[in-house]
mmCIF file of N, CA and C in Angstrom:
data_model
loop_
_atom_site.group_PDB
_atom_site.id
_atom_site.type_symbol
_atom_site.label_atom_id
_atom_site.label_comp_id
_atom_site.label_asym_id
_atom_site.label_seq_id
_atom_site.Cartn_x
_atom_site.Cartn_y
_atom_site.Cartn_z
ATOM 1 N N UNK L 107 37.858 -17.424 -3.718
ATOM 2 C CA UNK L 107 37.071 -16.407 -4.382
ATOM 3 C C UNK L 107 35.865 -16.082 -3.502
ATOM 4 N N UNK L 108 35.645 -14.830 -3.255
ATOM 5 C CA UNK L 108 34.534 -14.435 -2.399
ATOM 6 C C UNK L 108 33.262 -14.221 -3.218
ATOM 7 N N UNK L 109 32.146 -14.340 -2.535
ATOM 8 C CA UNK L 109 30.843 -14.119 -3.171
ATOM 9 C C UNK L 109 30.685 -12.645 -3.509
ATOM 10 N N UNK L 110 30.092 -12.326 -4.648
ATOM 11 C CA UNK L 110 29.842 -10.904 -4.947
ATOM 12 C C UNK L 110 28.800 -10.349 -3.992
ATOM 13 N N UNK L 111 28.980 -9.114 -3.606
ATOM 14 C CA UNK L 111 27.998 -8.495 -2.726
ATOM 15 C C UNK L 111 26.815 -8.034 -3.546
ATOM 16 N N UNK L 112 25.657 -8.242 -3.009
ATOM 17 C CA UNK L 112 24.422 -7.848 -3.692
ATOM 18 C C UNK L 112 24.112 -6.400 -3.356
ATOM 19 N N UNK L 113 24.018 -5.597 -4.369
ATOM 20 C CA UNK L 113 23.694 -4.191 -4.178
ATOM 21 C C UNK L 113 22.183 -4.055 -3.990
ATOM 22 N N UNK L 114 21.758 -3.224 -3.047
ATOM 23 C CA UNK L 114 20.318 -3.024 -2.880
ATOM 24 C C UNK L 114 19.719 -2.387 -4.132
ATOM 25 N N UNK L 115 18.526 -2.809 -4.434
ATOM 26 C CA UNK L 115 17.828 -2.257 -5.586
ATOM 27 C C UNK L 115 17.162 -0.964 -5.147
ATOM 28 N N UNK L 116 17.444 0.109 -5.857
ATOM 29 C CA UNK L 116 16.817 1.375 -5.519
ATOM 30 C C UNK L 116 15.658 1.615 -6.464
ATOM 31 N N UNK L 117 14.628 2.196 -5.967
ATOM 32 C CA UNK L 117 13.428 2.485 -6.745
ATOM 33 C C UNK L 117 13.220 3.988 -6.757
ATOM 34 N N UNK L 118 13.790 4.655 -7.752
ATOM 35 C CA UNK L 118 13.617 6.103 -7.781
ATOM 36 C C UNK L 118 12.157 6.466 -8.021
ATOM 37 N N UNK L 119 11.780 7.634 -7.559
ATOM 38 C CA UNK L 119 10.433 8.111 -7.803
ATOM 39 C C UNK L 119 9.498 7.832 -6.639
ATOM 40 N N UNK L 120 8.294 8.245 -6.853
ATOM 41 C CA UNK L 120 7.268 8.185 -5.825
ATOM 42 C C UNK L 120 6.059 7.448 -6.386
ATOM 43 N N UNK L 121 5.472 6.590 -5.585
ATOM 44 C CA UNK L 121 4.225 5.929 -5.970
ATOM 45 C C UNK L 121 3.074 6.831 -5.557
ATOM 46 N N UNK L 122 2.190 7.122 -6.482
ATOM 47 C CA UNK L 122 1.030 7.953 -6.182
ATOM 48 C C UNK L 122 -0.226 7.107 -6.234
ATOM 49 N N UNK L 123 -1.116 7.352 -5.305
ATOM 50 C CA UNK L 123 -2.393 6.659 -5.272
ATOM 51 C C UNK L 123 -3.478 7.694 -5.017
ATOM 52 N N UNK L 124 -4.429 7.775 -5.930
ATOM 53 C CA UNK L 124 -5.526 8.720 -5.819
ATOM 54 C C UNK L 124 -6.820 7.922 -5.685
ATOM 55 N N UNK L 125 -7.408 7.946 -4.501
ATOM 56 C CA UNK L 125 -8.630 7.186 -4.229
ATOM 57 C C UNK L 125 -9.767 8.172 -4.000
ATOM 58 N N UNK L 126 -10.806 8.064 -4.814
ATOM 59 C CA UNK L 126 -11.919 9.019 -4.758
ATOM 60 C C UNK L 126 -13.177 8.481 -4.081
ATOM 61 N N UNK L 127 -13.250 7.156 -3.882
ATOM 62 C CA UNK L 127 -14.455 6.563 -3.302
ATOM 63 C C UNK L 127 -14.116 5.739 -2.070
ATOM 64 N N UNK L 128 -15.039 5.722 -1.117
ATOM 65 C CA UNK L 128 -14.831 4.990 0.122
ATOM 66 C C UNK L 128 -14.676 3.492 -0.137
ATOM 67 N N UNK L 129 -15.420 2.939 -1.091
ATOM 68 C CA UNK L 129 -15.311 1.516 -1.404
ATOM 69 C C UNK L 129 -13.920 1.178 -1.941
ATOM 70 N N UNK L 130 -13.347 2.056 -2.738
ATOM 71 C CA UNK L 130 -11.998 1.836 -3.270
ATOM 72 C C UNK L 130 -10.953 1.935 -2.156
ATOM 73 N N UNK L 131 -11.159 2.846 -1.215
ATOM 74 C CA UNK L 131 -10.249 2.967 -0.080
ATOM 75 C C UNK L 131 -10.313 1.706 0.771
ATOM 76 N N UNK L 132 -11.513 1.212 1.010
ATOM 77 C CA UNK L 132 -11.675 -0.035 1.774
ATOM 78 C C UNK L 132 -10.943 -1.181 1.077
ATOM 79 N N UNK L 133 -11.086 -1.279 -0.245
ATOM 80 C CA UNK L 133 -10.462 -2.361 -1.002
ATOM 81 C C UNK L 133 -8.936 -2.275 -0.969
ATOM 82 N N UNK L 134 -8.399 -1.078 -0.790
ATOM 83 C CA UNK L 134 -6.945 -0.882 -0.808
ATOM 84 C C UNK L 134 -6.304 -0.948 0.572
ATOM 85 N N UNK L 135 -7.054 -0.619 1.616
ATOM 86 C CA UNK L 135 -6.477 -0.553 2.955
ATOM 87 C C UNK L 135 -6.190 -1.951 3.485
ATOM 88 N N UNK L 136 -5.101 -2.088 4.233
ATOM 89 C CA UNK L 136 -4.681 -3.374 4.793
ATOM 90 C C UNK L 136 -4.628 -3.267 6.324
ATOM 91 N N UNK L 137 -5.802 -3.366 6.996
ATOM 92 C CA UNK L 137 -5.823 -3.195 8.451
ATOM 93 C C UNK L 137 -5.161 -4.348 9.200
ATOM 94 N N UNK L 138 -4.990 -5.481 8.552
ATOM 95 C CA UNK L 138 -4.379 -6.647 9.195
ATOM 96 C C UNK L 138 -2.858 -6.529 9.292
ATOM 97 N N UNK L 139 -2.281 -5.508 8.672
ATOM 98 C CA UNK L 139 -0.842 -5.269 8.738
ATOM 99 C C UNK L 139 -0.554 -4.391 9.952
ATOM 100 N N UNK L 140 0.430 -4.789 10.767
ATOM 101 C CA UNK L 140 0.772 -4.019 11.963
ATOM 102 C C UNK L 140 1.105 -2.586 11.570
ATOM 103 N N UNK L 141 0.395 -1.618 12.142
ATOM 104 C CA UNK L 141 0.609 -0.208 11.837
ATOM 105 C C UNK L 141 -0.124 0.254 10.593
ATOM 106 N N UNK L 142 -0.838 -0.655 9.935
ATOM 107 C CA UNK L 142 -1.607 -0.311 8.744
ATOM 108 C C UNK L 142 -0.775 -0.383 7.478
ATOM 109 N N UNK L 143 -1.470 -0.517 6.383
ATOM 110 C CA UNK L 143 -0.800 -0.579 5.095
ATOM 111 C C UNK L 143 -1.794 -0.329 3.983
ATOM 112 N N UNK L 144 -1.294 -0.206 2.770
ATOM 113 C CA UNK L 144 -2.163 0.078 1.641
ATOM 114 C C UNK L 144 -1.662 -0.658 0.404
ATOM 115 N N UNK L 145 -2.621 -1.117 -0.401
ATOM 116 C CA UNK L 145 -2.315 -1.785 -1.652
ATOM 117 C C UNK L 145 -2.233 -0.733 -2.755
ATOM 118 N N UNK L 146 -1.176 -0.797 -3.543
ATOM 119 C CA UNK L 146 -0.990 0.147 -4.642
ATOM 120 C C UNK L 146 -0.866 -0.634 -5.943
ATOM 121 N N UNK L 147 -1.816 -0.435 -6.858
ATOM 122 C CA UNK L 147 -1.704 -1.107 -8.151
ATOM 123 C C UNK L 147 -0.467 -0.602 -8.896
ATOM 124 N N UNK L 148 0.338 -1.525 -9.379
ATOM 125 C CA UNK L 148 1.516 -1.160 -10.157
ATOM 126 C C UNK L 148 1.977 -2.372 -10.953
ATOM 127 N N UNK L 149 2.550 -2.129 -12.100
ATOM 128 C CA UNK L 149 3.127 -3.224 -12.867
ATOM 129 C C UNK L 149 4.648 -3.239 -12.755
ATOM 130 N N UNK L 150 5.193 -2.356 -11.914
ATOM 131 C CA UNK L 150 6.637 -2.351 -11.658
ATOM 132 C C UNK L 150 6.982 -3.533 -10.755
ATOM 133 N N UNK L 151 8.194 -4.001 -10.881
ATOM 134 C CA UNK L 151 8.656 -5.140 -10.105
ATOM 135 C C UNK L 151 9.251 -4.686 -8.774
ATOM 136 N N UNK L 152 8.785 -5.275 -7.688
ATOM 137 C CA UNK L 152 9.288 -4.991 -6.349
ATOM 138 C C UNK L 152 9.557 -6.304 -5.643
ATOM 139 N N UNK L 153 10.384 -6.237 -4.625
ATOM 140 C CA UNK L 153 10.662 -7.386 -3.770
ATOM 141 C C UNK L 153 10.129 -7.109 -2.374
ATOM 142 N N UNK L 154 9.813 -8.172 -1.649
ATOM 143 C CA UNK L 154 9.411 -8.006 -0.257
ATOM 144 C C UNK L 154 10.527 -7.282 0.485
ATOM 145 N N UNK L 155 10.151 -6.313 1.287
ATOM 146 C CA UNK L 155 11.119 -5.550 2.072
ATOM 147 C C UNK L 155 11.599 -4.279 1.407
ATOM 148 N N UNK L 156 11.342 -4.112 0.102
ATOM 149 C CA UNK L 156 11.749 -2.877 -0.568
ATOM 150 C C UNK L 156 11.100 -1.678 0.101
ATOM 151 N N UNK L 157 11.862 -0.602 0.241
ATOM 152 C CA UNK L 157 11.313 0.628 0.795
ATOM 153 C C UNK L 157 10.723 1.458 -0.340
ATOM 154 N N UNK L 158 9.540 2.017 -0.101
ATOM 155 C CA UNK L 158 8.883 2.861 -1.096
ATOM 156 C C UNK L 158 8.383 4.130 -0.425
ATOM 157 N N UNK L 159 8.211 5.167 -1.230
ATOM 158 C CA UNK L 159 7.658 6.430 -0.755
ATOM 159 C C UNK L 159 6.368 6.666 -1.513
ATOM 160 N N UNK L 160 5.319 7.055 -0.805
ATOM 161 C CA UNK L 160 3.992 7.194 -1.413
ATOM 162 C C UNK L 160 3.412 8.576 -1.170
ATOM 163 N N UNK L 161 2.629 9.023 -2.133
ATOM 164 C CA UNK L 161 1.783 10.196 -1.982
ATOM 165 C C UNK L 161 0.352 9.714 -2.159
ATOM 166 N N UNK L 162 -0.429 9.836 -1.095
ATOM 167 C CA UNK L 162 -1.807 9.347 -1.107
ATOM 168 C C UNK L 162 -2.781 10.513 -1.150
ATOM 169 N N UNK L 163 -3.719 10.468 -2.084
ATOM 170 C CA UNK L 163 -4.833 11.422 -2.148
ATOM 171 C C UNK L 163 -6.087 10.624 -1.829
ATOM 172 N N UNK L 164 -6.767 11.014 -0.753
ATOM 173 C CA UNK L 164 -7.893 10.216 -0.268
ATOM 174 C C UNK L 164 -9.202 10.987 -0.293
ATOM 175 N N UNK L 165 -10.170 10.432 -0.978
ATOM 176 C CA UNK L 165 -11.522 10.954 -1.089
ATOM 177 C C UNK L 165 -11.488 12.418 -1.510
ATOM 178 N N UNK L 166 -12.183 13.288 -0.811
ATOM 179 C CA UNK L 166 -12.278 14.693 -1.214
ATOM 180 C C UNK L 166 -11.247 15.593 -0.551
ATOM 181 N N UNK L 167 -10.319 15.006 0.214
ATOM 182 C CA UNK L 167 -9.327 15.807 0.926
ATOM 183 C C UNK L 167 -8.263 16.317 -0.049
ATOM 184 N N UNK L 168 -8.100 17.647 -0.168
ATOM 185 C CA UNK L 168 -7.105 18.181 -1.105
ATOM 186 C C UNK L 168 -5.660 17.955 -0.644
ATOM 187 N N UNK L 169 -5.468 17.691 0.648
ATOM 188 C CA UNK L 169 -4.115 17.473 1.165
ATOM 189 C C UNK L 169 -3.649 16.056 0.858
ATOM 190 N N UNK L 170 -2.453 15.952 0.327
ATOM 191 C CA UNK L 170 -1.867 14.640 0.060
ATOM 192 C C UNK L 170 -1.135 14.156 1.309
ATOM 193 N N UNK L 171 -1.148 12.852 1.506
ATOM 194 C CA UNK L 171 -0.427 12.246 2.621
ATOM 195 C C UNK L 171 0.877 11.687 2.062
ATOM 196 N N UNK L 172 1.996 12.162 2.579
ATOM 197 C CA UNK L 172 3.305 11.653 2.184
ATOM 198 C C UNK L 172 3.758 10.666 3.257
ATOM 199 N N UNK L 173 4.002 9.431 2.853
ATOM 200 C CA UNK L 173 4.373 8.400 3.819
ATOM 201 C C UNK L 173 5.288 7.379 3.145
ATOM 202 N N UNK L 174 6.219 6.870 3.919
ATOM 203 C CA UNK L 174 7.092 5.814 3.404
ATOM 204 C C UNK L 174 6.674 4.493 4.025
ATOM 205 N N UNK L 175 7.194 3.421 3.474
ATOM 206 C CA UNK L 175 6.877 2.103 3.999
ATOM 207 C C UNK L 175 7.695 1.031 3.312
ATOM 208 N N UNK L 176 7.366 -0.217 3.641
ATOM 209 C CA UNK L 176 8.069 -1.373 3.080
ATOM 210 C C UNK L 176 7.066 -2.328 2.439
ATOM 211 N N UNK L 177 7.481 -2.922 1.337
ATOM 212 C CA UNK L 177 6.629 -3.871 0.626
ATOM 213 C C UNK L 177 6.478 -5.129 1.474
ATOM 214 N N UNK L 178 5.217 -5.481 1.784
ATOM 215 C CA UNK L 178 4.928 -6.677 2.575
ATOM 216 C C UNK L 178 3.991 -7.632 1.828
ATOM 217 N N UNK L 179 3.559 -7.247 0.639
ATOM 218 C CA UNK L 179 2.593 -8.045 -0.117
ATOM 219 C C UNK L 179 2.853 -7.803 -1.593
ATOM 220 N N UNK L 180 2.849 -8.866 -2.373
ATOM 221 C CA UNK L 180 2.995 -8.732 -3.820
ATOM 222 C C UNK L 180 1.915 -9.564 -4.494
ATOM 223 N N UNK L 181 1.138 -8.924 -5.343
ATOM 224 C CA UNK L 181 0.167 -9.642 -6.167
ATOM 225 C C UNK L 181 0.716 -9.599 -7.594
ATOM 226 N N UNK L 182 1.143 -10.761 -8.104
ATOM 227 C CA UNK L 182 1.743 -10.780 -9.437
ATOM 228 C C UNK L 182 0.700 -10.676 -10.542
ATOM 229 N N UNK L 183 1.176 -10.393 -11.726
ATOM 230 C CA UNK L 183 0.291 -10.369 -12.889
ATOM 231 C C UNK L 183 -0.334 -11.749 -13.050
ATOM 232 N N UNK L 184 -1.615 -11.791 -13.395
ATOM 233 C CA UNK L 184 -2.309 -13.052 -13.607
ATOM 234 C C UNK L 184 -2.643 -13.795 -12.328
ATOM 235 N N UNK L 185 -2.758 -13.071 -11.220
ATOM 236 C CA UNK L 185 -3.028 -13.697 -9.925
ATOM 237 C C UNK L 185 -4.399 -14.371 -9.911
ATOM 238 N N UNK L 186 -4.552 -15.338 -9.022
ATOM 239 C CA UNK L 186 -5.798 -16.078 -8.821
ATOM 240 C C UNK L 186 -6.958 -15.120 -8.544
ATOM 241 N N UNK L 187 -8.138 -15.458 -8.986
ATOM 242 C CA UNK L 187 -9.363 -14.666 -8.779
ATOM 243 C C UNK L 187 -9.290 -13.276 -9.408
ATOM 244 N N UNK L 188 -8.447 -13.122 -10.412
ATOM 245 C CA UNK L 188 -8.325 -11.857 -11.129
ATOM 246 C C UNK L 188 -7.986 -10.673 -10.230
ATOM 247 N N UNK L 189 -7.230 -10.917 -9.165
ATOM 248 C CA UNK L 189 -6.788 -9.812 -8.311
ATOM 249 C C UNK L 189 -5.865 -8.907 -9.111
ATOM 250 N N UNK L 190 -5.969 -7.626 -8.851
ATOM 251 C CA UNK L 190 -5.174 -6.633 -9.555
ATOM 252 C C UNK L 190 -3.704 -6.753 -9.173
ATOM 253 N N UNK L 191 -2.819 -6.615 -10.157
ATOM 254 C CA UNK L 191 -1.388 -6.651 -9.919
ATOM 255 C C UNK L 191 -0.977 -5.427 -9.114
ATOM 256 N N UNK L 192 -0.091 -5.636 -8.134
ATOM 257 C CA UNK L 192 0.384 -4.514 -7.346
ATOM 258 C C UNK L 192 1.118 -4.968 -6.103
ATOM 259 N N UNK L 193 1.349 -4.002 -5.220
ATOM 260 C CA UNK L 193 2.083 -4.275 -3.975
ATOM 261 C C UNK L 193 1.307 -3.747 -2.775
ATOM 262 N N UNK L 194 1.486 -4.405 -1.661
ATOM 263 C CA UNK L 194 0.975 -3.924 -0.384
ATOM 264 C C UNK L 194 2.130 -3.352 0.400
ATOM 265 N N UNK L 195 1.939 -2.146 0.916
ATOM 266 C CA UNK L 195 3.010 -1.450 1.613
ATOM 267 C C UNK L 195 2.599 -1.202 3.058
ATOM 268 N N UNK L 196 3.431 -1.675 3.979
ATOM 269 C CA UNK L 196 3.220 -1.418 5.405
ATOM 270 C C UNK L 196 3.744 -0.026 5.707
ATOM 271 N N UNK L 197 2.907 0.800 6.350
ATOM 272 C CA UNK L 197 3.333 2.142 6.709
ATOM 273 C C UNK L 197 4.509 2.076 7.681
ATOM 274 N N UNK L 198 5.454 2.992 7.521
ATOM 275 C CA UNK L 198 6.594 3.062 8.428
ATOM 276 C C UNK L 198 6.123 3.350 9.843
ATOM 277 N N UNK L 199 6.887 2.860 10.801
ATOM 278 C CA UNK L 199 6.555 3.043 12.210
ATOM 279 C C UNK L 199 7.102 4.401 12.661
ATOM 280 N N UNK L 200 6.465 5.465 12.145
ATOM 281 C CA UNK L 200 6.857 6.826 12.520
ATOM 282 C C UNK L 200 5.590 7.685 12.529
ATOM 283 N N UNK L 201 5.761 8.975 12.760
ATOM 284 C CA UNK L 201 4.597 9.866 12.867
ATOM 285 C C UNK L 201 3.766 9.881 11.586
ATOM 286 N N UNK L 202 4.421 9.948 10.429
ATOM 287 C CA UNK L 202 3.685 9.987 9.157
ATOM 288 C C UNK L 202 2.897 8.692 8.927
ATOM 289 N N UNK L 203 3.510 7.561 9.251
ATOM 290 C CA UNK L 203 2.822 6.283 9.106
ATOM 291 C C UNK L 203 1.613 6.187 10.024
ATOM 292 N N UNK L 204 1.771 6.631 11.263
ATOM 293 C CA UNK L 204 0.655 6.623 12.211
ATOM 294 C C UNK L 204 -0.469 7.548 11.777
ATOM 295 N N UNK L 205 -0.105 8.716 11.256
ATOM 296 C CA UNK L 205 -1.127 9.657 10.786
ATOM 297 C C UNK L 205 -1.884 9.095 9.586
ATOM 298 N N UNK L 206 -1.188 8.418 8.686
ATOM 299 C CA UNK L 206 -1.840 7.818 7.524
ATOM 300 C C UNK L 206 -2.856 6.774 7.972
ATOM 301 N N UNK L 207 -2.449 5.886 8.905
ATOM 302 C CA UNK L 207 -3.338 4.836 9.404
ATOM 303 C C UNK L 207 -4.576 5.439 10.063
ATOM 304 N N UNK L 208 -4.384 6.425 10.945
ATOM 305 C CA UNK L 208 -5.505 7.042 11.655
ATOM 306 C C UNK L 208 -6.448 7.741 10.673
ATOM 307 N N UNK L 209 -5.890 8.461 9.715
ATOM 308 C CA UNK L 209 -6.724 9.172 8.742
ATOM 309 C C UNK L 209 -7.569 8.191 7.940
ATOM 310 N N UNK L 210 -6.952 7.118 7.449
ATOM 311 C CA UNK L 210 -7.690 6.131 6.660
ATOM 312 C C UNK L 210 -8.768 5.468 7.499
ATOM 313 N N UNK L 211 -8.443 5.067 8.714
ATOM 314 C CA UNK L 211 -9.429 4.395 9.564
ATOM 315 C C UNK L 211 -10.568 5.334 9.940
ATOM 316 N N UNK L 212 -10.275 6.623 10.118
ATOM 317 C CA UNK L 212 -11.348 7.588 10.392
ATOM 318 C C UNK L 212 -12.243 7.772 9.172
ATOM 319 N N UNK L 213 -11.644 7.818 7.987
ATOM 320 C CA UNK L 213 -12.438 7.956 6.767
ATOM 321 C C UNK L 213 -13.326 6.730 6.538
ATOM 322 N N UNK L 214 -12.809 5.553 6.868
ATOM 323 C CA UNK L 214 -13.572 4.327 6.635
ATOM 324 C C UNK L 214 -14.643 4.083 7.697
ATOM 325 N N UNK L 215 -14.374 4.478 8.929
ATOM 326 C CA UNK L 215 -15.351 4.294 10.002
ATOM 327 C C UNK L 215 -15.878 2.872 10.055
ATOM 328 N N UNK L 216 -17.201 2.714 10.019
ATOM 329 C CA UNK L 216 -17.851 1.409 10.090
ATOM 330 C C UNK L 216 -17.582 0.520 8.886
ATOM 331 N N UNK L 217 -17.103 1.096 7.800
ATOM 332 C CA UNK L 217 -16.765 0.327 6.595
ATOM 333 C C UNK L 217 -15.721 -0.744 6.884
ATOM 334 N N UNK L 218 -14.866 -0.497 7.888
ATOM 335 C CA UNK L 218 -13.801 -1.446 8.221
ATOM 336 C C UNK L 218 -14.335 -2.823 8.565
ATOM 337 N N UNK L 219 -15.552 -2.905 9.068
ATOM 338 C CA UNK L 219 -16.128 -4.174 9.502
ATOM 339 C C UNK L 219 -17.074 -4.785 8.476
ATOM 340 N N UNK L 220 -17.030 -4.332 7.232
ATOM 341 C CA UNK L 220 -18.023 -4.774 6.251
ATOM 342 C C UNK L 220 -17.804 -6.194 5.759
ATOM 343 N N UNK L 221 -16.571 -6.707 5.817
ATOM 344 C CA UNK L 221 -16.327 -8.067 5.389
ATOM 345 C C UNK L 221 -16.301 -8.249 3.864
ATOM 346 N N UNK L 222 -16.339 -7.166 3.122
ATOM 347 C CA UNK L 222 -16.273 -7.256 1.658
ATOM 348 C C UNK L 222 -14.865 -7.637 1.219
ATOM 349 N N UNK L 223 -14.735 -8.175 0.009
ATOM 350 C CA UNK L 223 -13.425 -8.543 -0.490
ATOM 351 C C UNK L 223 -12.601 -7.298 -0.775
ATOM 352 N N UNK L 224 -11.286 -7.482 -0.731
ATOM 353 C CA UNK L 224 -10.360 -6.379 -0.961
ATOM 354 C C UNK L 224 -9.351 -6.800 -2.029
ATOM 355 N N UNK L 225 -8.421 -5.907 -2.323
ATOM 356 C CA UNK L 225 -7.374 -6.236 -3.293
ATOM 357 C C UNK L 225 -6.417 -7.284 -2.768
ATOM 358 N N UNK L 226 -6.393 -7.498 -1.449
ATOM 359 C CA UNK L 226 -5.438 -8.432 -0.876
ATOM 360 C C UNK L 226 -6.098 -9.676 -0.292
ATOM 361 N N UNK L 227 -7.202 -9.534 0.400
ATOM 362 C CA UNK L 227 -7.838 -10.712 1.020
ATOM 363 C C UNK L 227 -9.329 -10.712 0.756
#
């Protein structure tokens, strides 16, 4: 008898993140992830490696950033230090992922070196 094949879990829909303040963007950005990444609060269940598609609205910019990525961080419900439940998504290694990283880092500027706590570390 052969082992059943595991079907990949598909996650229909798009994760949206609307960040209006620089401090919130700093708390969500994951500069320690290769190519950049972002934490998205969600109570949906994801696994490491799941592919997700995101629409990001950042600060006062009316243009949304559409970018895909993979789940590299999971903060479960009831996490230590009252961290918010959600997932960290590494931006895909493509033009959209690179543009998202550059845009976020430009918006944050010197904030990147503040050493304040974030949603992930």
